[in-house]
């Protein structure tokens, strides 16, 4: 019957290697690879923490569901088979509509009348918790207004191991502590607006190259590979770097987590039982649901037993009409291959997240947009061109979000150089504006799908992490608007290679504003030979030469960089005519207004770098794997904890601009460090057991009861839960499937577990820190005060960020910086104990303005 193909048993019941979370695939050039250990069974949701009310509502709902309805809730309908990038099946009997899952982490993707927010990187560069939360609320309001139940963001993976990483800008900071704060605030904001947030991409997804074998092989620019790259990560690095911000998201109550494309220790992220069952659901006590990334599911029952709860977008490959789940999952439950309690837990987790954010079918807006067309009319089932009708209702959800977008854009602007108070600009007679990055793209801001071109000002990267611009204020038009007020002449040359015209225009200007950029994005798009990840850290469009040409003719050259992360600036940063340098990141739709606010002094810059700008790409110690080292590429994270500023500190490498650096139009003094111990308690490993699973008998084993009703006309390639068999096949489990995957008995809780986010003892406050910050300048300003911790141990980083706050201070005024250190801040992961430990070593607290400007220090007693 069309529309619900049942795959062969070989597809449904994969080999034990998939179930165990391991892949047995050695080659002559990589004979010994790390393997991810099996971890079973998949822990059940139990209403821990503040999930009790949501759990109770979910149970009342799920108790009413049939097997078919549970399968419908957990399996996507298929690519382009409904309005959103992901939809699960509806439950018409209970008037429960299809859930809509929609990109992206900076706004509603593929829709109109929505906002284009600053990238996550810019939110991190503000170092402002309140702005991070406001951004989350505003985005959540837009998703809700469009009828999207689940927002596919925020991003904690990639963390930023590689400065060239294509999707670093979607995330926040290369530091796990800073990213954890941003995840917390963003999750809280989105979910307070009534939308389920999705923390992604879990975990170790640090480069775009080779994340998917078919994607990589399709470029035909590399050696062909057999499987996706494996990120090989040790337990300490996993816990202290990559898992850390996800723990904060779980503590914040995040409803969904998306598992990633690549392998971790040679097991795919979406069937890795150690990652999903062990670290996430057991140790971190995650109460929501795990969804696969789109086409990241590689097996049927194996992936479910390993811990994923929702298959996205449902089909094996886009538009295939086949699914690992759907009818196959129904069949697996009916013949006893797949435990019904696991299916019930999947549905429970989805509905608990639904109720956690207060959603209700009676009050939540119906989906009123369509991802596949911006026209009013189109196909509900775009893939097969069926269901023509009204699909877009042009609901405007922008409200006044432009104000928070502009504020984040300005507050995330990082002033890197400012010779003799060049900025802010005052009474400028003539301004020269140079570079294509100052102006409108030739096709308009939305002229290339998923922003897959780079010929105008850069305000977001490319890929699924984008949204449509409702408008894009370019720097040139904002500068012209200001120039009219100031009676200033503005001349511009936007062609990056028009050197004759630049040479003529630059000498006339009092200030030469030179705009350059460096772009990056997701790996399914190659732009200028950059397959997601940047090939290097240099400026695009020959930006170095543009700056040098302007500076050769203008003694007041001000460089503004838009970019996906760190940029090499050595070719021109010390040029005597380069008087000021700004990094503006990817600031969204109000880009021009935000940078003009800073350039002319309406806003005193207070952004600080959420990463290090080194002098050379080699300074970072790790590099993208641009060519595979085998049929299954192996990337060993041998640097461990030492990425970005931690590596620079360890190797005593001088950065050009260090992590946490950023200048102001005023100056600040640091004094009076006070350290107060407020608790003498010790860490208590958690003890206890989970409740046993109450098993349920399959409600009927006659497959005829699970066939498609005769009154349904199936849509081609649409994924239904119904089976088309008259008798049940014999279960064909591999003899190597661990019996523990089906274990329903009580089991011990890990010592590092016990509550959402991990052992509650980890979050006990042990120290309170304070310091006095004084504005010694003549204008009001905001200072990002940073707290670092040092143990002096050889296998620890020299300094690790453990606190920050942003203080607004008037001239000659003093304010008190306050921070706390909890037990997790002081602990380290022990692979031997499989738990956190607090070692008896001397610890030094350091407080300052950046990772290299630490003015105050004191020992913890």
Short mmCIF file of N, CA and C in Angstrom, two decimals, residues 38-94:
data_model
loop_
_atom_site.label_atom_id
_atom_site.label_comp_id
_atom_site.label_asym_id
_atom_site.label_seq_id
_atom_site.Cartn_x
_atom_site.Cartn_y
_atom_site.Cartn_z
N UNK A 38 28.36 0.32 25.79
CA UNK A 38 26.90 0.26 25.83
C UNK A 38 26.36 0.75 27.17
N UNK A 39 25.18 1.33 27.15
CA UNK A 39 24.54 1.79 28.38
C UNK A 39 23.03 1.60 28.24
N UNK A 40 22.50 0.62 28.98
CA UNK A 40 21.08 0.28 28.89
C UNK A 40 20.55 -0.06 30.28
N UNK A 41 19.22 0.02 30.45
CA UNK A 41 18.18 0.41 29.50
C UNK A 41 18.07 1.92 29.40
N UNK A 42 17.16 2.38 28.55
CA UNK A 42 16.94 3.81 28.44
C UNK A 42 16.12 4.29 29.63
N UNK A 43 16.65 5.25 30.42
CA UNK A 43 15.92 5.70 31.61
C UNK A 43 14.59 6.35 31.25
N UNK A 44 13.61 6.16 32.13
CA UNK A 44 12.28 6.73 31.91
C UNK A 44 12.15 8.09 32.57
N UNK A 45 11.31 8.93 31.98
CA UNK A 45 10.96 10.20 32.59
C UNK A 45 10.17 9.92 33.87
N UNK A 46 10.42 10.71 34.92
CA UNK A 46 9.75 10.45 36.19
C UNK A 46 9.27 11.71 36.90
N UNK A 47 9.36 12.86 36.23
CA UNK A 47 8.87 14.09 36.85
C UNK A 47 9.82 14.71 37.85
N UNK A 48 11.11 14.42 37.72
CA UNK A 48 12.10 14.95 38.66
C UNK A 48 12.17 16.46 38.58
N UNK A 49 12.74 17.06 39.63
CA UNK A 49 12.90 18.50 39.67
C UNK A 49 11.56 19.21 39.65
N UNK A 50 11.44 20.21 38.78
CA UNK A 50 10.18 20.95 38.69
C UNK A 50 9.31 20.46 37.54
N UNK A 51 9.46 19.19 37.18
CA UNK A 51 8.69 18.60 36.10
C UNK A 51 7.45 17.85 36.59
N UNK A 52 7.15 17.89 37.88
CA UNK A 52 6.08 17.07 38.42
C UNK A 52 4.74 17.36 37.75
N UNK A 53 4.36 18.63 37.65
CA UNK A 53 3.07 18.97 37.07
C UNK A 53 2.99 18.56 35.61
N UNK A 54 4.06 18.84 34.86
CA UNK A 54 4.09 18.45 33.44
C UNK A 54 4.02 16.94 33.30
N UNK A 55 4.71 16.23 34.17
CA UNK A 55 4.70 14.76 34.13
C UNK A 55 3.30 14.22 34.37
N UNK A 56 2.60 14.78 35.35
CA UNK A 56 1.25 14.31 35.67
C UNK A 56 0.30 14.54 34.49
N UNK A 57 0.40 15.72 33.86
CA UNK A 57 -0.44 16.00 32.71
C UNK A 57 -0.09 15.08 31.54
N UNK A 58 1.21 14.83 31.34
CA UNK A 58 1.64 13.95 30.26
C UNK A 58 1.10 12.53 30.48
N UNK A 59 1.17 12.07 31.70
CA UNK A 59 0.69 10.70 32.00
C UNK A 59 -0.81 10.58 31.74
N UNK A 60 -1.56 11.60 32.17
CA UNK A 60 -3.00 11.57 31.95
C UNK A 60 -3.32 11.53 30.46
N UNK A 61 -2.50 12.21 29.65
CA UNK A 61 -2.73 12.22 28.21
C UNK A 61 -2.28 10.91 27.57
N UNK A 62 -1.07 10.48 27.87
CA UNK A 62 -0.50 9.30 27.21
C UNK A 62 -1.25 8.04 27.61
N UNK A 63 -1.80 8.00 28.81
CA UNK A 63 -2.57 6.83 29.23
C UNK A 63 -3.77 6.57 28.31
N UNK A 64 -4.19 7.60 27.59
CA UNK A 64 -5.33 7.44 26.68
C UNK A 64 -4.93 6.94 25.31
N UNK A 65 -3.63 6.92 25.00
CA UNK A 65 -3.18 6.68 23.64
C UNK A 65 -3.08 5.20 23.31
N UNK A 66 -3.37 4.89 22.05
CA UNK A 66 -3.14 3.56 21.52
C UNK A 66 -1.69 3.46 21.04
N UNK A 67 -1.28 2.27 20.71
CA UNK A 67 0.07 2.09 20.15
C UNK A 67 0.23 2.92 18.88
N UNK A 68 -0.77 2.90 18.02
CA UNK A 68 -0.68 3.67 16.78
C UNK A 68 -0.51 5.16 17.06
N UNK A 69 -1.22 5.66 18.06
CA UNK A 69 -1.13 7.08 18.37
C UNK A 69 0.22 7.44 18.99
N UNK A 70 0.78 6.54 19.78
CA UNK A 70 2.12 6.80 20.33
C UNK A 70 3.16 6.81 19.22
N UNK A 71 3.04 5.89 18.28
CA UNK A 71 3.97 5.86 17.16
C UNK A 71 3.83 7.14 16.34
N UNK A 72 2.60 7.59 16.14
CA UNK A 72 2.35 8.81 15.38
C UNK A 72 3.00 10.02 16.03
N UNK A 73 3.03 10.02 17.37
CA UNK A 73 3.59 11.14 18.11
C UNK A 73 5.12 11.17 18.05
N UNK A 74 5.73 10.01 17.80
CA UNK A 74 7.18 9.91 17.85
C UNK A 74 7.85 9.88 16.48
N UNK A 75 7.07 9.73 15.42
CA UNK A 75 7.63 9.62 14.07
C UNK A 75 7.24 10.82 13.22
N UNK A 76 8.20 11.45 12.59
CA UNK A 76 7.90 12.55 11.69
C UNK A 76 7.09 12.10 10.49
N UNK A 77 6.41 13.03 9.86
CA UNK A 77 5.54 12.72 8.74
C UNK A 77 6.30 12.55 7.44
N UNK A 78 7.58 12.96 7.45
CA UNK A 78 8.37 12.92 6.23
C UNK A 78 8.70 14.32 5.74
N UNK A 79 9.79 14.43 5.01
CA UNK A 79 10.28 15.71 4.54
C UNK A 79 9.27 16.35 3.59
N UNK A 80 8.95 17.62 3.84
CA UNK A 80 8.04 18.42 3.03
C UNK A 80 6.65 17.81 2.93
N UNK A 81 6.23 17.14 4.02
CA UNK A 81 4.89 16.57 4.04
C UNK A 81 3.93 17.36 4.91
N UNK A 82 4.37 18.46 5.45
CA UNK A 82 3.48 19.36 6.17
C UNK A 82 4.13 20.75 6.19
N UNK A 83 3.63 21.63 7.02
CA UNK A 83 4.00 23.04 6.96
C UNK A 83 5.41 23.33 7.45
N UNK A 84 5.91 22.56 8.39
CA UNK A 84 7.15 22.92 9.08
C UNK A 84 8.30 22.04 8.60
N UNK A 85 9.52 22.37 9.02
CA UNK A 85 10.65 21.53 8.62
C UNK A 85 10.54 20.16 9.28
N UNK A 86 9.77 20.07 10.36
CA UNK A 86 9.48 18.81 11.01
C UNK A 86 8.09 18.83 11.60
N UNK A 87 7.33 17.77 11.35
CA UNK A 87 6.01 17.59 11.96
C UNK A 87 5.85 16.14 12.36
N UNK A 88 5.25 15.91 13.54
CA UNK A 88 4.86 14.55 13.90
C UNK A 88 3.37 14.41 13.68
N UNK A 89 2.90 13.17 13.71
CA UNK A 89 1.50 12.90 13.41
C UNK A 89 0.55 13.46 14.45
N UNK A 90 -0.64 13.81 14.00
CA UNK A 90 -1.69 14.30 14.90
C UNK A 90 -2.41 13.13 15.56
N UNK A 91 -3.22 13.46 16.55
CA UNK A 91 -4.07 12.47 17.22
C UNK A 91 -5.49 13.00 17.14
N UNK A 92 -6.16 12.80 16.00
CA UNK A 92 -7.48 13.42 15.78
C UNK A 92 -8.51 13.00 16.82
N UNK A 93 -8.43 11.78 17.30
CA UNK A 93 -9.42 11.29 18.26
C UNK A 93 -9.47 12.16 19.50
N UNK A 94 -8.33 12.74 19.88
CA UNK A 94 -8.25 13.59 21.07
C UNK A 94 -8.11 15.07 20.71
#
